[in-house]
XYZ file of C-alpha atoms in Angstrom:
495
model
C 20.658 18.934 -12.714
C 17.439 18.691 -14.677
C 18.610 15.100 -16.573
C 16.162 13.709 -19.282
C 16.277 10.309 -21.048
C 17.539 10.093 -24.617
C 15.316 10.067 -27.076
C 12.333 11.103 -24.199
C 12.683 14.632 -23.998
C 9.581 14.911 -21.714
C 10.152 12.137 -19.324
C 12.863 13.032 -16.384
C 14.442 9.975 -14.663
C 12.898 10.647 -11.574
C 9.684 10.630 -13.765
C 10.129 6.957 -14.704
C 11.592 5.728 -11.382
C 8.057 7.102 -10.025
C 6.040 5.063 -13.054
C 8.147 2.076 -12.161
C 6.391 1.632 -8.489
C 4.051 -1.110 -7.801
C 4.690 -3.255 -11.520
C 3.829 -6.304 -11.400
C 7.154 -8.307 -12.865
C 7.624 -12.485 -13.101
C 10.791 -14.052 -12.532
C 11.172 -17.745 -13.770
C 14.592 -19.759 -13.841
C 17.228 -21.167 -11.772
C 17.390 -19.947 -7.923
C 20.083 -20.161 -6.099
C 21.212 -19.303 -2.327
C 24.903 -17.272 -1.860
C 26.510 -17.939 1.269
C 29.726 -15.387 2.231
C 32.075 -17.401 4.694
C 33.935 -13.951 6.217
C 36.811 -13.824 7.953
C 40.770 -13.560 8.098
C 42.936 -15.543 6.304
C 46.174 -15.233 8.081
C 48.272 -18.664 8.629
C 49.326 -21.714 7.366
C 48.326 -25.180 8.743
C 50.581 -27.338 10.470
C 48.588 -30.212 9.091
C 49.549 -29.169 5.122
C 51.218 -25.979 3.277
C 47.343 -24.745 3.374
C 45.874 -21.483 4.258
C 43.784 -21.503 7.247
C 40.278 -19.781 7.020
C 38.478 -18.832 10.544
C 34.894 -18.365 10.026
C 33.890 -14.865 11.724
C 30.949 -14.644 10.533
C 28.444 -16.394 7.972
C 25.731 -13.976 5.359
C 22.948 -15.387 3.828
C 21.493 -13.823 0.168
C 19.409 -14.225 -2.620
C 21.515 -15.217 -5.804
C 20.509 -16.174 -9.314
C 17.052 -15.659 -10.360
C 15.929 -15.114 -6.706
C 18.883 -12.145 -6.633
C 16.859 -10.509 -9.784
C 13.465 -11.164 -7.514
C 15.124 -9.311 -4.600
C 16.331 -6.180 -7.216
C 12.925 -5.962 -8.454
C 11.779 -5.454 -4.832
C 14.675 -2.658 -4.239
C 13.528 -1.004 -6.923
C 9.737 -0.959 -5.910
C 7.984 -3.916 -8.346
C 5.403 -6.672 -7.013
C 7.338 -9.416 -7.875
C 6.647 -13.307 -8.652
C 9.010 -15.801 -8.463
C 8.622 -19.369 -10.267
C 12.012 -21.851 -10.103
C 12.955 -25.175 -7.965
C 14.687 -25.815 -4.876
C 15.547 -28.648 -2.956
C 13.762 -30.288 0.088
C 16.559 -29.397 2.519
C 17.906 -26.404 4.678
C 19.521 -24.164 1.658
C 16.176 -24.434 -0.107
C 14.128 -23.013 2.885
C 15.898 -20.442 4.225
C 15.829 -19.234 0.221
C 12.170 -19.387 0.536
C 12.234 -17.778 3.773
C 14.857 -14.839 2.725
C 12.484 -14.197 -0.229
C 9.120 -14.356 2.098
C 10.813 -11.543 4.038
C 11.732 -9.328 0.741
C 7.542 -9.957 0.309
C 8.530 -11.874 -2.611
C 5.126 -14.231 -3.717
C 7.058 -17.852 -3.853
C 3.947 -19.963 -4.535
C 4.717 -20.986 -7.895
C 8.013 -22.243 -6.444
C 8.440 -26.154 -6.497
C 10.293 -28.248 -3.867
C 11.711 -31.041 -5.225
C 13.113 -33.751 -2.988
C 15.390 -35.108 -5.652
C 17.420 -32.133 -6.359
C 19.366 -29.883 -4.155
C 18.472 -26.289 -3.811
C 21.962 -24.620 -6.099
C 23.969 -23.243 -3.303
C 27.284 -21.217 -3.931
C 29.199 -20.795 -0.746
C 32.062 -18.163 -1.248
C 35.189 -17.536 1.190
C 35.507 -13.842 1.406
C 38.734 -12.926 3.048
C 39.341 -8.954 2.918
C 36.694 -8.399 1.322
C 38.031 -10.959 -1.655
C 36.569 -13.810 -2.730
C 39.444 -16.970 -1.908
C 37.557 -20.020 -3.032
C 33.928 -20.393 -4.398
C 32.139 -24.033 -3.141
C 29.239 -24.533 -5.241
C 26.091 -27.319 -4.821
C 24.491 -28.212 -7.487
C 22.544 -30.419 -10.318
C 22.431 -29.308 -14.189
C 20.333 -31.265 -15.606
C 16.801 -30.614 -17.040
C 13.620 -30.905 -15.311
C 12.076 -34.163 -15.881
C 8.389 -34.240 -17.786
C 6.421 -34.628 -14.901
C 7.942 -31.459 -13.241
C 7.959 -29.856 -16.481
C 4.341 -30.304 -16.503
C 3.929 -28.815 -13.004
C 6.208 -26.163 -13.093
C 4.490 -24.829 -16.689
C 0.916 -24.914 -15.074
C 2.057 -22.478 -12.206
C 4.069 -20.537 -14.464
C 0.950 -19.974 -16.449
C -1.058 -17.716 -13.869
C 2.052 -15.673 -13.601
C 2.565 -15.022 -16.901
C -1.108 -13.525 -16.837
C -1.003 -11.711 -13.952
C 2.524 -9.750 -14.932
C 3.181 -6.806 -16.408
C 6.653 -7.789 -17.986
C 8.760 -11.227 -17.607
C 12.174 -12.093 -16.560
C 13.435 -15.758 -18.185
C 16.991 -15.650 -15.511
C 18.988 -18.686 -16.891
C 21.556 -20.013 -14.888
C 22.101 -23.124 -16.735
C 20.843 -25.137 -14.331
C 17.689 -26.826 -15.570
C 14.766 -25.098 -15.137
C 14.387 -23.309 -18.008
C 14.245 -25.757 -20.455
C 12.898 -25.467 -24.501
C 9.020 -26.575 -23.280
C 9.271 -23.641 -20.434
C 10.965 -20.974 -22.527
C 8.939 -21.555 -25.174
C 5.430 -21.415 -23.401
C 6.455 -18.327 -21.536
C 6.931 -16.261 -24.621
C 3.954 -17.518 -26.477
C 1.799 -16.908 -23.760
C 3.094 -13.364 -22.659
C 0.926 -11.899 -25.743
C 3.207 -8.679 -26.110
C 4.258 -8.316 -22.321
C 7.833 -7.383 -22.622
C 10.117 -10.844 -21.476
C 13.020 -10.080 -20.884
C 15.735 -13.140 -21.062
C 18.884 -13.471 -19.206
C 20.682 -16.411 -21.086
C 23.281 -18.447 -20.603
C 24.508 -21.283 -22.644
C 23.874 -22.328 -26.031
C 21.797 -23.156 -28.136
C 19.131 -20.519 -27.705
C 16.548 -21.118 -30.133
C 14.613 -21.997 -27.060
C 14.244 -17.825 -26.948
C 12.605 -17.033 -30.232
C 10.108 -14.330 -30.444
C 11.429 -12.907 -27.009
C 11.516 -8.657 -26.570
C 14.861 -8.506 -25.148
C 17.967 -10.927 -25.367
C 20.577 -9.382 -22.893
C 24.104 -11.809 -23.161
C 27.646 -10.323 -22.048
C 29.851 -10.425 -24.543
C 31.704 -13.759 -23.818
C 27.797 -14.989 -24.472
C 27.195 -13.057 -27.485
C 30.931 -13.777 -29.598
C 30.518 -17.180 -28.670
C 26.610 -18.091 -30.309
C 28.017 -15.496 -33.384
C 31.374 -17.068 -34.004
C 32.516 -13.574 -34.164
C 34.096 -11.397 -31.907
C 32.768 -8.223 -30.062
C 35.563 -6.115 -29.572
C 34.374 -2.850 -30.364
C 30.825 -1.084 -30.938
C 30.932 -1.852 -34.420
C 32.102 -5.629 -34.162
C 29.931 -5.994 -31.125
C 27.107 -4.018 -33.495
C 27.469 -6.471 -36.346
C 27.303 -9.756 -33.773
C 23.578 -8.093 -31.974
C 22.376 -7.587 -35.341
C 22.951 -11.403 -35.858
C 21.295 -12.577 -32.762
C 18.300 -10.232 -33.677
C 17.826 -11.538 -37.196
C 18.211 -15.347 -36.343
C 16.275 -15.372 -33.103
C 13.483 -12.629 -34.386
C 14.549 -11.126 -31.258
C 12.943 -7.404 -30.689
C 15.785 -5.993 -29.076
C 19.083 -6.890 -28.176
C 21.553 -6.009 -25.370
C 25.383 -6.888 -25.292
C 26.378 -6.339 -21.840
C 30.620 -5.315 -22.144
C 31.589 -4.716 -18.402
C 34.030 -1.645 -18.741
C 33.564 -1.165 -22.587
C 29.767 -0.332 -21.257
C 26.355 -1.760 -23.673
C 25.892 -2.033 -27.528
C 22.150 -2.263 -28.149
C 20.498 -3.059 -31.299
C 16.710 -2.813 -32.395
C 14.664 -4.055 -35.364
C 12.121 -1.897 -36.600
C 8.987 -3.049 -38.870
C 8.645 -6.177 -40.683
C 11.376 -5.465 -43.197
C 13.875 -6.491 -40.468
C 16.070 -2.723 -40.566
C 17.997 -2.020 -37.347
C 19.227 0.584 -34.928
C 22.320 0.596 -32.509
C 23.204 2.609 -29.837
C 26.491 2.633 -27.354
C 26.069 3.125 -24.009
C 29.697 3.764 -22.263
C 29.583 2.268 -18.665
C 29.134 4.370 -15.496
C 32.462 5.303 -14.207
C 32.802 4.802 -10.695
C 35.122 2.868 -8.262
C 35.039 -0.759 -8.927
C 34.210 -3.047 -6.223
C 32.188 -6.236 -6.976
C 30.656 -6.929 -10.527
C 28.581 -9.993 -9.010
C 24.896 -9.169 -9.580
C 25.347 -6.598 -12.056
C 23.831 -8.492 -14.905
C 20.704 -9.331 -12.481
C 20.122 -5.391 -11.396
C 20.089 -4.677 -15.672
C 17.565 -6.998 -16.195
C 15.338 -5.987 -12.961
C 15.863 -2.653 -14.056
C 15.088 -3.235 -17.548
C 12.179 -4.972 -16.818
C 10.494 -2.806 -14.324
C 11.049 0.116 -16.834
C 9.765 -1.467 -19.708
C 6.459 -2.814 -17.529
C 5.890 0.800 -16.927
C 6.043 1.772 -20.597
C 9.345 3.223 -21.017
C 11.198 2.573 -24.468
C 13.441 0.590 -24.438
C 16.946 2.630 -25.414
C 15.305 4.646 -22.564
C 14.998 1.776 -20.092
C 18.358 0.419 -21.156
C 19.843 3.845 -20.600
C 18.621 3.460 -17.067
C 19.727 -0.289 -16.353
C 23.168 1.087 -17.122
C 23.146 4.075 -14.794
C 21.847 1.139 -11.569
C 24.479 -1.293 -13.239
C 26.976 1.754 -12.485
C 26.119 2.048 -8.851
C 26.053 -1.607 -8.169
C 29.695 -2.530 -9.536
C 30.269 -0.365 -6.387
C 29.043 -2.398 -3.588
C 30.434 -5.605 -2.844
C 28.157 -9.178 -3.483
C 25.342 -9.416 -4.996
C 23.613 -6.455 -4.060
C 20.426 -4.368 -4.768
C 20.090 -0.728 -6.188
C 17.086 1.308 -4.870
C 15.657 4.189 -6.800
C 17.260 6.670 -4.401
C 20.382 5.399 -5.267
C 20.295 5.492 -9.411
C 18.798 9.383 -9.228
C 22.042 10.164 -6.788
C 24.315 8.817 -9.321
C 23.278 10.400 -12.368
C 22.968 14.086 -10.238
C 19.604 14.084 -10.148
C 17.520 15.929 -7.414
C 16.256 13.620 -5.365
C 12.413 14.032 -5.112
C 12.024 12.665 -1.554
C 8.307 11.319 -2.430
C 9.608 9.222 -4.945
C 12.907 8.035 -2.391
C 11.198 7.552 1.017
C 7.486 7.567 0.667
C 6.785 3.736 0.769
C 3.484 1.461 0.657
C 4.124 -1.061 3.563
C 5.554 -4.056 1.382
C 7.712 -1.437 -0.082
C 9.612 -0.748 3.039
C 9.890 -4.182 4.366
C 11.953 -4.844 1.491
C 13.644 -1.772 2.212
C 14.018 -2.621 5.861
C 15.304 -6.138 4.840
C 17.787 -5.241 2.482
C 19.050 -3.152 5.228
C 19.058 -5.710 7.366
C 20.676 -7.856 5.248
C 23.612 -5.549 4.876
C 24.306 -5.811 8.437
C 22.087 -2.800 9.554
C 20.316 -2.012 12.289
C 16.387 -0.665 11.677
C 15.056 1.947 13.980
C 11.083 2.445 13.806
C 9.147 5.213 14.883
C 5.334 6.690 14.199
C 3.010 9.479 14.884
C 0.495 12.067 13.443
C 3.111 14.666 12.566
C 0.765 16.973 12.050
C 2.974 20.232 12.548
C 6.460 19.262 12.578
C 8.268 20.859 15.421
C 11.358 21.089 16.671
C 10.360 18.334 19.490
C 9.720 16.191 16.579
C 12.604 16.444 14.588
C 14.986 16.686 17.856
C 13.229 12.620 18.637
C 13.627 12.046 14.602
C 17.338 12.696 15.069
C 17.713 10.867 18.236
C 15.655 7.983 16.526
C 17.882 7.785 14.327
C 21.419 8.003 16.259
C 20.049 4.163 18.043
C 20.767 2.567 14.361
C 21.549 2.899 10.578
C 17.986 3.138 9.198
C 15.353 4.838 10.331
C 11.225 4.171 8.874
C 8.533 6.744 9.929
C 4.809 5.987 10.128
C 2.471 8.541 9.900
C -1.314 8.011 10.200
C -3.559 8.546 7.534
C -6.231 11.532 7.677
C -8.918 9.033 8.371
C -6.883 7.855 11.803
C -5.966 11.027 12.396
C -9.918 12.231 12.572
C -10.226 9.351 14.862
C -7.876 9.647 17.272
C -7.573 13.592 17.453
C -11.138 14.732 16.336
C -12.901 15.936 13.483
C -10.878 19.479 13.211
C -7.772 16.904 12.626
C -5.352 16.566 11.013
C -4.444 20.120 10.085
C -2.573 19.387 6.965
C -3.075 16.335 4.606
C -1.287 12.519 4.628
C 1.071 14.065 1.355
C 1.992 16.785 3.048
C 2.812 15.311 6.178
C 4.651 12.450 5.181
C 6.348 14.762 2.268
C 7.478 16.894 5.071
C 8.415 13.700 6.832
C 10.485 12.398 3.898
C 12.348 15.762 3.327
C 14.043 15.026 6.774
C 17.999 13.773 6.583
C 17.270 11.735 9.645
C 14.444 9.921 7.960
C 14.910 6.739 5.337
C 11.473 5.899 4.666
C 7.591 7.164 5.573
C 4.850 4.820 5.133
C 1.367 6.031 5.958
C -0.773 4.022 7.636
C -4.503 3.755 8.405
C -4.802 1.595 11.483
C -5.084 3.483 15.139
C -2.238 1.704 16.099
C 1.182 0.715 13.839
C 0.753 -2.755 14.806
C 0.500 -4.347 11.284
C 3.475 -1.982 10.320
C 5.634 -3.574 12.888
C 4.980 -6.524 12.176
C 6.286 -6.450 8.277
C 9.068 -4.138 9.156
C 10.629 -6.221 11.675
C 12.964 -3.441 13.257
C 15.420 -4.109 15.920
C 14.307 -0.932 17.767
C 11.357 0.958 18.284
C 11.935 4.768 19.530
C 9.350 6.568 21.003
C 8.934 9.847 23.515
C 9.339 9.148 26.836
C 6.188 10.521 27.803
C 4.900 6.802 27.513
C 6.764 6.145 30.818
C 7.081 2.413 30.138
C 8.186 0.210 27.245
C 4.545 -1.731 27.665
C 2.619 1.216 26.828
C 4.144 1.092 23.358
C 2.488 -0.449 21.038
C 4.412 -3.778 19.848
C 6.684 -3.560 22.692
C 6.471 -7.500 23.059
C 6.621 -8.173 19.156
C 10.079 -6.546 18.781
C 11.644 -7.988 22.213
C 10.364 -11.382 20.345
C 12.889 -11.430 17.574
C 15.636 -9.855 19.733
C 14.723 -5.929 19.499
C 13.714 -3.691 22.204
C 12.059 -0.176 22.828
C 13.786 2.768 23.522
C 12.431 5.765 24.998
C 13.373 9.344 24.560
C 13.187 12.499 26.279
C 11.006 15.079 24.959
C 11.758 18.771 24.845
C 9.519 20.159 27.387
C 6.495 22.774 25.934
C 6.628 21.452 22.479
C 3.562 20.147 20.934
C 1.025 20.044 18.011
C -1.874 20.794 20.420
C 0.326 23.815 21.750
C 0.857 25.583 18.625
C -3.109 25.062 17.431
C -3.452 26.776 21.087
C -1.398 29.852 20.645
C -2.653 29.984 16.395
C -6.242 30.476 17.855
């Protein structure tokens, strides 16, 4: 199905997923680290009338406005992230989670008196049981204040659009919010908030509350479109607020405009995505990456909003606080997937891609060549590639390599084609091109568990970054060729 964007008759959703790709977006607020305790809960103590939790296993993930960072990523942004953590274990393994996600953390401050916001959930069944959280509220003192605004500064310069994520836990304070929206000089920011008062947000482009959020700075409640209408309109007009999005879980998004100087409005409904319910957590954080990334790339904004509420719709079905990957939003609205937009990846594209993937519990399989006529020997090792794990990334050299590994008559067709061709494979997740001789560097920022290539390299040291993967626990795998099929064959029999 050919779907277009309202109001953007000439712009197809796989159009602006494409124009969304490398945008540089800022994240500044609170971060936070989510722990999932999983495991059965099946007995009662003999110590107390108690349930009894056994830890099977522990997860790891982004949450707050490092979870928005990580959803940027998923959804192919450069992404900046500016907050506070803690001098302690929580607040480094959140530093390291976002390193691996290639998320730039410089303008990240540790503070030693305040404990990196940590909200450890017991997930039984796939329910949450009990929710632990670590934590300080209260504001930055001046001297941070001071610190954290000069490092914000740069990244307000260098983005393209600006997430404010506000948790309520201190770091975005009235001097921060403030200095973020005078200095973005028209970049679209983009605020999350949280509790009142928000005068702090004046002048912002887009307010996004739910509509617990919304009733409860308007004194009015949101019930419907119209009542929920009549409360945006307020926000707008007291906070000269651009745009503003009511977030209503099942009842879907009322969003309201002003246009010109005389302060006239526009509202539009957006019914949720209907799907099977599994996890809201995160949803809120995927809108505003969405909306963000969409807007940097110079979609309007009922169009970007339109968006953000199809990849809200796919991520109320996964559990946690997950991403949503461009692949994922065109599959939901019935789009044709075009597989350059879904699978061709620069390199810090796909290690996101691998470690969200990772992070899910999956196992990556990496694999590369020149591909230069795809055969059946190639796609019978593609398929076997990927039968050793979930996720399978393909590297394909560049012309230049090609020319000098194979010769100057090499490669027969170009890098699009061939890693287009590549990408139109079921058993392949993601191509990156490369233009090394050797996938080395690729390796090494994937990270994957396996590395598949055709056994006509005898041993696991002739591969290249055998002894990088066995470091971290991986290993190589070999696989039989099907004997008589090659490139260099067919080029034979052509001529």
């Amino acid at each position: 199905m050919n779907l277009t964007l309202p109001h953007c008759s000439a712009l197809t959703v796989g159009q602006m997923l494409a124009e969304m790709q490398g945008r540089r977006i800022a994240v500044i607020g609170d971060l936070m680290l989510d722990c999932y305790l999983h495991g059965p809960l099946e007995r009662i103590s003999p110590e107390a009338p108690v349930p009894v939790f056994e830890i099977d296993r522990e997860e790891f993930k982004l949450g707050g406005a490092a979870n928005v960072a990580a959803c940027l990523t998923a959804l192919g942004a450069q992404v900046k992230l500016a907050g506070i953590v803690g001098n302690d274990d929580q607040g480094r393994r959140l530093l390291r989670e976002a390193g691996n996600l290639s998320i730039d953390v410089d303008a990240t401050l540790v503070d030693a008196n305040r404990p990196t916001t940590c909200k450890t959930r017991v997930v039984a069944r796939n329910q949450q049981v009990l929710r632990l959280d670590r934590e300080r509220r209260d504001p930055l003192c001046e001297s941070d204040e001071r610190q954290f605004l000069a490092r914000v500064a740069e990244l307000v310069r260098w983005a393209d659009a600006i997430v404010l994520s506000d948790y309520a836990k201190g770091v975005l304070t009235p001097g921060v919010c403030s200095s973020v929206i005078r200095r973005s000089m028209g970049k679209p920011v983009i605020v999350d908030p949280k509790k009142l008062p928000w005068h702090h947000y004046r002048g912002a482009t887009v307010l996004k509350p739910n509509r617990a959020e919304a009733e409860q700075f308007a004194q009015a409640r949101a019930d419907d479109h119209h009542e929920a209408t009549r409360v945006a309109e307020r926000i707008a007009s007291t906070l000269d607020i651009a745009h503003v999005m009511i977030t209503r879980g099942a009842s879907g998004m009322t969003l309201v405009s002003r246009e010109g100087t005389a302060g006239n409005t526009t509202s539009q409904h957006l019914p949720a995505t209907r799907r099977e319910l599994v996890d809201v957590t995160g949803a809120g954080d995927v809108v505003a990456a969405t909306l963000a990334t969409a807007m940097a790339a110079g979609a309007e904004f009922t169009d970007a909003a339109w968006l953000a509420n199809a990849a809200a719709g796919v991520k109320v079905g996964k559990f946690g606080a997950a991403s949503v990957t461009p692949h994922e939003i065109l599959a939901a609205v019935g789009y044709g997937t075009p597989s350059f937009i879904s699978k061709i990846m620069t390199l810090d594209n796909a290690s996101s891609f691998a470690a969200n993937a990772r992070a899910c519990g999956k196992r990556v399989v990496f694999t590369n060549g020149c591909f230069d006529l795809l055969h059946v020997g190639h796609v019978t090792c593609l398929e076997r590639a990927r039968q050793l794990g979930d996720v399978l990334i393909v590297g394909v050299n560049s012309d230049e390599s090609v020319r000098r590994l194979k010769g100057s008559k090499r490669p027969l067709q170009n890098e699009n084609d061939r890693a287009q061709i590549l990408a139109s494979q079921s058993s392949v997740d993601a191509v990156v091109v490369f233009g090394d001789d050797t996938p080395l560097e690729l390796i090494r920022g994937l990270r994957p568990e396996i590395i598949a290539k055709g056994a006509d390299y005898r041993r696991k040291e002739s591969v290249v970054g055998w002894d990088l993967v066995e470091s971290w626990g991986g290993k190589v795998v070999l696989i039989d060729l099907i004997e008589g099929r090659s490139t260099t064959r067919l080029v034979g029999k052509a001529a």
